[in-house]
Amino acid sequence: MASNATVKCPAPMTATSNGVFQGNDPLDFALPLAILQICMVVVLSRLLAFLLRPLRQPRVIAEIIGGILLGPSAFGRSQTYLNKVFPPKSYPVLDTLANMGLLFFMFLVGLELDPRSLRRTGKKALSIALAGISLPFALGIGSSFVLRGTISKGVSEAPFLVFMGVALSITAFPVLARILAELKLLTTDVGRMAMSAAAVNDVAAWILLALAVALSGSHSPIISLWVLLSGAGFVLLCAFLVPPVFRWMAKQSPEGEPVDELFVCATLCTVLAAGFATDAIGIHALFGGFIIGVSIPKDGPFAGSLVEKIEDLVSGLFLPLYFVSSGLKTNVATIHGGQSWGLLVLVICTACFGKIIGTVVVSLLCKVPFQEALALGFLMNTKGLVELIVLNIGKDKGVLNDQTFAIMVLMALFTTFITTPLVIAVYKPANRTRRSAYKYRTIQRRDPNTKLRILACFHGNGNVPSLINLIEASRGTERRTGLCVYAMHLMELTERSSAILMVHKARRNGLPFWNRGVGPDSNQVVVAFEAFRQLSNVHIRPMTAISAMNSMHEDICGSAERKTAAIIILPFHKHQRLDGQLETTRTDFRYVNKRVLEHAPCSVGILVDRGLGGATHVSASNVDSVISVLFFGGPDDREALAYGARMAEHPGISLVVIRFLVSPNAVRENIALEIPEAGGSSDELSSRDEEFIGKIKEKISRNSSIKYDERVVSSAAEAVGIIREQSRCNLYLVGRMPVGQLVANMNRNSDCPELGPVGGLLTSPDFPTAASVLVVQQYHSELSSSSLASLKVGDEEQEMAERDEEEETTGRDSDTN
């Protein structure tokens, strides 16, 4: 009877429907169903990522959980939902799209892995990596015997042993890098060690996975050997043929120019061809994409341009499908009974014990402090996408059954989830700066001959020329101990996979660029700072800060504290257009500047750049600049004048000091009285101003390049008129919050109240000047309430303006459509 039974296969899905008005259900057709699936996956994963953000979890956690929720473990318990949204007949299309996205994602991962960094790996990191692989691999093989005797009976022994060993020994390099960046550990000893060890671990895991795939493909040892030899031959072929071709493409793509569309298309076709070749060999297609990515030279802008062109589509749309594809294979309900849950606990304990204990023991033998060794153990226990790839390949090859697969997915989810909380709990890097050693937090000081330390921040190449010209003006040729500058490149940490490329750069944080070697393909920032260092006596140490915008000020303030900087120079959040007007670069930069002003451990200067010195570095012999200091009174103005006095020591700089005094006969109704809240009473502040001005007058007698002028005015309008007379200078130096009766009514309607009344006036569209402006705030342990209020003003208006701008943009888009 059974032999006469016929099995009906579901009809294949056609691509598109005729629409609901023709009586078609769009969910019965491949394309509309795939669109719905992609939208559901993206929306749910982004929502979960937002909810998990306070726990500082990487996005891969949200994507894994989202995939499980969409599968039979949660929403899929409703057969109506499962058969409608994720019917079995849609799996081939879903898996094809997911694996296509995975193929190109692995190409991106290969692009971000520089083989040269592996050769530079120290013995300590190599030992930690080998310990983090070998012990978990051995324990994974041990636990595989327990699983084969219980829930995995009948599976092939050799492939199962290798798959379990690989699954427990993997460290997810991209996920680890993002966790380190989130925790501000990239540039610590622990971060550098973890990154180096994880890179070695990643390569070893791929080799072991290739071995596992070769073993699982056939029961014949001879065929498995042929697969491995063919795979090795493919790798050697790529190693010799791919780099020269792509090196030629890179030479045809100079920095600053768009990459030729033909080169991009050729690269994508090469990735697909490599995937086809490795799949034909008997190794998974993703190996082909990964090998091509590793083989492409990392020097120059070509690799970065490739990443920018393809990563958003791959990481944002297609890769999440891989997580839902895994989620559809994961059914937590298969883990039932005491035995299954006991095996889950066993696998989790085995995975954690092997990674953590192996790493900690070898780290201690390498004389790593216990706290750092424990943090390294937790970090190396990070799992992620690579873990899911291993498990999915094992599931597809029939090596892992449903129950074992679910147990392993939950193990990967748990071990990655606990990484961040455990590292935060056990490892808190001590602040290297002792308060007693941090004496000079301002430029104004009793002994002006002490070394001046500046933390100069920049967002990109456009800020560098003006920044170097400002440093040139600041070096003070009469100083014996000189100037030390830390040039910090501020880079935003995003969810894009190319953030890992920035992570590699950040590992050089605090080290001079020139110690790394400056080759012909080095980026323009390196070349600019190197050239300036050789032409001047200024000691520059470039750094990189990679963090989310909402915590970037922590990196800036923390670096200033560690480097004992006297002043932080920040770029203004607006840049100058060709017509001379200032245009907002990014509103987020404004909030970063505000937070730094509020929390800085030293003085702060915001540079409004209008082309200070031009688009290139001006050598010392060619400097011919006029700097104006507008002095109304108070600590911020004294700090600005102290900076100006130092600049006046440069032979090519003339300093003009304009001091504003209130006329005794001024009409009180026209001048708002400002009562000083910080730094003492009005009389005390006035006496400090007079004492400081007296020292400046002594300098004038020795330095003919300083001109001092006192102007007695009776109103703010009269002061503004005098300021307009000085508009032909190259740079204004002003205090952020001057103290006195004149400035309270000056430019109250400024768009940027954080610059203060005078800075707001000088940057307003109505003020005719081409001069750059440096707005200076002197360090105080506590800012005055008026100073803090100026940092809060405008936030609500700015949010409303942003909403209005978004509504206008939406309206324009709808009109266009």
Tab-separated table of N, CA and C in Angstrom, residues 589-663:
chain	number	residue	atom	x	y	z
A	589	PHE	N	28.372	67.257	15.538
A	589	PHE	CA	29.644	67.832	15.967
A	589	PHE	C	29.424	68.984	16.947
A	590	ARG	N	28.324	69.695	16.780
A	590	ARG	CA	28.029	70.798	17.700
A	590	ARG	C	27.804	70.269	19.113
A	591	TYR	N	27.063	69.167	19.216
A	591	TYR	CA	26.793	68.607	20.535
A	591	TYR	C	28.065	68.039	21.165
A	592	VAL	N	28.963	67.488	20.344
A	592	VAL	CA	30.254	67.029	20.859
A	592	VAL	C	31.019	68.203	21.462
A	593	ASN	N	31.061	69.326	20.744
A	593	ASN	CA	31.775	70.503	21.246
A	593	ASN	C	31.168	71.012	22.547
A	594	LYS	N	29.837	71.017	22.619
A	594	LYS	CA	29.179	71.486	23.843
A	594	LYS	C	29.543	70.612	25.041
A	595	ARG	N	29.542	69.306	24.830
A	595	ARG	CA	29.848	68.402	25.937
A	595	ARG	C	31.304	68.531	26.364
A	596	VAL	N	32.198	68.755	25.413
A	596	VAL	CA	33.607	68.950	25.771
A	596	VAL	C	33.761	70.232	26.576
A	597	LEU	N	33.106	71.308	26.167
A	597	LEU	CA	33.170	72.555	26.923
A	597	LEU	C	32.690	72.364	28.357
A	598	GLU	N	31.703	71.501	28.523
A	598	GLU	CA	31.129	71.295	29.866
A	598	GLU	C	31.993	70.401	30.740
A	599	HIS	N	32.679	69.418	30.137
A	599	HIS	CA	33.371	68.403	30.940
A	599	HIS	C	34.894	68.421	30.794
A	600	ALA	N	35.447	69.355	30.062
A	600	ALA	CA	36.883	69.327	29.764
A	600	ALA	C	37.718	69.475	31.025
A	601	PRO	N	38.854	68.743	31.107
A	601	PRO	CA	39.754	68.856	32.265
A	601	PRO	C	40.788	69.964	32.098
A	602	CYS	N	40.637	70.786	31.045
A	602	CYS	CA	41.591	71.858	30.782
A	602	CYS	C	40.874	72.935	29.980
A	603	SER	N	41.617	73.907	29.507
A	603	SER	CA	41.010	74.946	28.681
A	603	SER	C	40.583	74.364	27.335
A	604	VAL	N	39.659	75.068	26.676
A	604	VAL	CA	39.120	74.600	25.395
A	604	VAL	C	39.082	75.767	24.415
A	605	GLY	N	39.445	75.481	23.162
A	605	GLY	CA	39.310	76.469	22.099
A	605	GLY	C	38.540	75.873	20.943
A	606	ILE	N	37.555	76.614	20.424
A	606	ILE	CA	36.804	76.186	19.245
A	606	ILE	C	37.268	77.039	18.068
A	607	LEU	N	37.808	76.392	17.048
A	607	LEU	CA	38.355	77.089	15.893
A	607	LEU	C	37.307	77.178	14.787
A	608	VAL	N	36.880	78.402	14.503
A	608	VAL	CA	36.001	78.658	13.367
A	608	VAL	C	36.915	78.976	12.190
A	609	ASP	N	37.039	78.032	11.294
A	609	ASP	CA	38.046	78.108	10.232
A	609	ASP	C	37.485	78.789	8.995
A	610	ARG	N	38.113	79.912	8.621
A	610	ARG	CA	37.793	80.571	7.355
A	610	ARG	C	39.018	80.577	6.442
A	611	GLY	N	39.760	79.479	6.495
A	611	GLY	CA	40.945	79.380	5.645
A	611	GLY	C	42.161	80.008	6.277
A	612	LEU	N	42.455	79.654	7.512
A	612	LEU	CA	43.592	80.211	8.229
A	612	LEU	C	44.894	79.808	7.537
A	613	GLY	N	45.556	80.774	6.895
A	613	GLY	CA	46.814	80.496	6.214
A	613	GLY	C	46.645	79.891	4.842
A	614	GLY	N	45.409	79.718	4.376
A	614	GLY	CA	45.192	79.121	3.061
A	614	GLY	C	44.985	77.626	3.153
A	615	ALA	N	45.037	76.965	2.000
A	615	ALA	CA	44.744	75.535	1.922
A	615	ALA	C	45.964	74.661	2.158
A	616	THR	N	47.135	75.263	2.373
A	616	THR	CA	48.364	74.495	2.591
A	616	THR	C	49.103	75.044	3.791
A	617	HIS	N	50.073	74.270	4.269
A	617	HIS	CA	50.882	74.696	5.393
A	617	HIS	C	51.807	75.829	4.971
A	618	VAL	N	51.807	76.907	5.766
A	618	VAL	CA	52.687	78.043	5.515
A	618	VAL	C	53.951	77.854	6.346
A	619	SER	N	55.096	77.816	5.698
A	619	SER	CA	56.355	77.606	6.425
A	619	SER	C	56.646	78.791	7.325
A	620	ALA	N	57.512	78.571	8.327
A	620	ALA	CA	57.794	79.591	9.341
A	620	ALA	C	58.318	80.882	8.725
A	621	SER	N	59.153	80.754	7.705
A	621	SER	CA	59.750	81.945	7.095
A	621	SER	C	58.743	82.763	6.291
A	622	ASN	N	57.626	82.151	5.900
A	622	ASN	CA	56.632	82.849	5.087
A	622	ASN	C	55.414	83.308	5.875
A	623	VAL	N	55.405	83.066	7.182
A	623	VAL	CA	54.261	83.468	8.000
A	623	VAL	C	54.214	84.990	8.100
A	624	ASP	N	53.073	85.561	7.788
A	624	ASP	CA	52.859	87.005	7.912
A	624	ASP	C	51.394	87.221	8.270
A	625	SER	N	51.093	87.157	9.556
A	625	SER	CA	49.706	87.167	10.013
A	625	SER	C	49.496	88.236	11.071
A	626	VAL	N	48.266	88.723	11.120
A	626	VAL	CA	47.845	89.669	12.153
A	626	VAL	C	46.773	88.996	12.998
A	627	ILE	N	47.007	88.943	14.297
A	627	ILE	CA	46.066	88.316	15.221
A	627	ILE	C	45.523	89.384	16.153
A	628	SER	N	44.209	89.422	16.285
A	628	SER	CA	43.555	90.412	17.139
A	628	SER	C	42.959	89.729	18.358
A	629	VAL	N	43.238	90.275	19.532
A	629	VAL	CA	42.637	89.800	20.773
A	629	VAL	C	41.689	90.882	21.259
A	630	LEU	N	40.425	90.511	21.446
A	630	LEU	CA	39.411	91.432	21.943
A	630	LEU	C	39.215	91.154	23.428
A	631	PHE	N	39.633	92.107	24.267
A	631	PHE	CA	39.672	91.864	25.715
A	631	PHE	C	38.627	92.726	26.408
A	632	PHE	N	37.642	92.065	27.010
A	632	PHE	CA	36.620	92.743	27.805
A	632	PHE	C	36.841	92.523	29.298
A	633	GLY	N	37.432	91.372	29.647
A	633	GLY	CA	37.692	91.060	31.040
A	633	GLY	C	37.193	89.673	31.408
A	634	GLY	N	37.781	89.106	32.462
A	634	GLY	CA	37.373	87.792	32.921
A	634	GLY	C	38.383	86.714	32.567
A	635	PRO	N	38.234	85.527	33.162
A	635	PRO	CA	39.227	84.452	32.959
A	635	PRO	C	39.322	83.973	31.516
A	636	ASP	N	38.199	83.892	30.796
A	636	ASP	CA	38.266	83.419	29.411
A	636	ASP	C	39.048	84.400	28.537
A	637	ASP	N	38.835	85.690	28.762
A	637	ASP	CA	39.585	86.687	27.990
A	637	ASP	C	41.063	86.664	28.351
A	638	ARG	N	41.375	86.446	29.618
A	638	ARG	CA	42.788	86.359	30.009
A	638	ARG	C	43.461	85.154	29.346
A	639	GLU	N	42.723	84.047	29.254
A	639	GLU	CA	43.281	82.859	28.603
A	639	GLU	C	43.520	83.121	27.115
A	640	ALA	N	42.586	83.799	26.460
A	640	ALA	CA	42.758	84.124	25.042
A	640	ALA	C	43.959	85.048	24.849
A	641	LEU	N	44.134	86.021	25.745
A	641	LEU	CA	45.265	86.939	25.636
A	641	LEU	C	46.583	86.228	25.924
A	642	ALA	N	46.581	85.282	26.865
A	642	ALA	CA	47.795	84.510	27.149
A	642	ALA	C	48.210	83.706	25.922
A	643	TYR	N	47.232	83.140	25.222
A	643	TYR	CA	47.523	82.393	24.000
A	643	TYR	C	48.072	83.335	22.928
A	644	GLY	N	47.441	84.506	22.799
A	644	GLY	CA	47.899	85.477	21.826
A	644	GLY	C	49.308	85.956	22.106
A	645	ALA	N	49.645	86.149	23.388
A	645	ALA	CA	50.996	86.584	23.745
A	645	ALA	C	52.026	85.534	23.356
A	646	ARG	N	51.676	84.287	23.487
A	646	ARG	CA	52.601	83.236	23.063
A	646	ARG	C	52.771	83.261	21.544
A	647	MET	N	51.667	83.441	20.817
A	647	MET	CA	51.750	83.497	19.365
A	647	MET	C	52.607	84.672	18.892
A	648	ALA	N	52.576	85.773	19.660
A	648	ALA	CA	53.315	86.971	19.257
A	648	ALA	C	54.819	86.755	19.265
A	649	GLU	N	55.299	85.699	19.890
A	649	GLU	CA	56.732	85.400	19.876
A	649	GLU	C	57.199	84.923	18.505
A	650	HIS	N	56.250	84.476	17.667
A	650	HIS	CA	56.624	84.051	16.314
A	650	HIS	C	57.026	85.280	15.507
A	651	PRO	N	58.147	85.248	14.813
A	651	PRO	CA	58.618	86.451	14.093
A	651	PRO	C	57.693	86.915	12.978
A	652	GLY	N	56.820	86.037	12.499
A	652	GLY	CA	55.942	86.424	11.406
A	652	GLY	C	54.558	86.838	11.856
A	653	ILE	N	54.332	87.013	13.138
A	653	ILE	CA	52.998	87.308	13.662
A	653	ILE	C	53.000	88.643	14.393
A	654	SER	N	52.008	89.457	14.078
A	654	SER	CA	51.777	90.715	14.798
A	654	SER	C	50.499	90.565	15.620
A	655	LEU	N	50.581	90.973	16.866
A	655	LEU	CA	49.440	90.840	17.776
A	655	LEU	C	48.875	92.217	18.088
A	656	VAL	N	47.576	92.344	17.922
A	656	VAL	CA	46.867	93.580	18.249
A	656	VAL	C	45.906	93.287	19.383
A	657	VAL	N	46.086	93.948	20.508
A	657	VAL	CA	45.230	93.752	21.682
A	657	VAL	C	44.333	94.976	21.829
A	658	ILE	N	43.040	94.755	21.759
A	658	ILE	CA	42.065	95.827	21.946
A	658	ILE	C	41.362	95.573	23.273
A	659	ARG	N	41.571	96.497	24.219
A	659	ARG	CA	40.899	96.355	25.511
A	659	ARG	C	39.752	97.359	25.577
A	660	PHE	N	38.583	96.878	25.944
A	660	PHE	CA	37.394	97.716	26.010
A	660	PHE	C	37.122	98.104	27.462
A	661	LEU	N	37.016	99.393	27.684
A	661	LEU	CA	36.702	99.924	29.005
A	661	LEU	C	35.394	100.697	28.925
A	662	VAL	N	34.601	100.611	29.983
A	662	VAL	CA	33.301	101.292	30.020
A	662	VAL	C	33.504	102.737	30.460
A	663	SER	N	32.921	103.618	29.704
A	663	SER	CA	33.017	105.040	30.049
A	663	SER	C	32.272	105.317	31.350
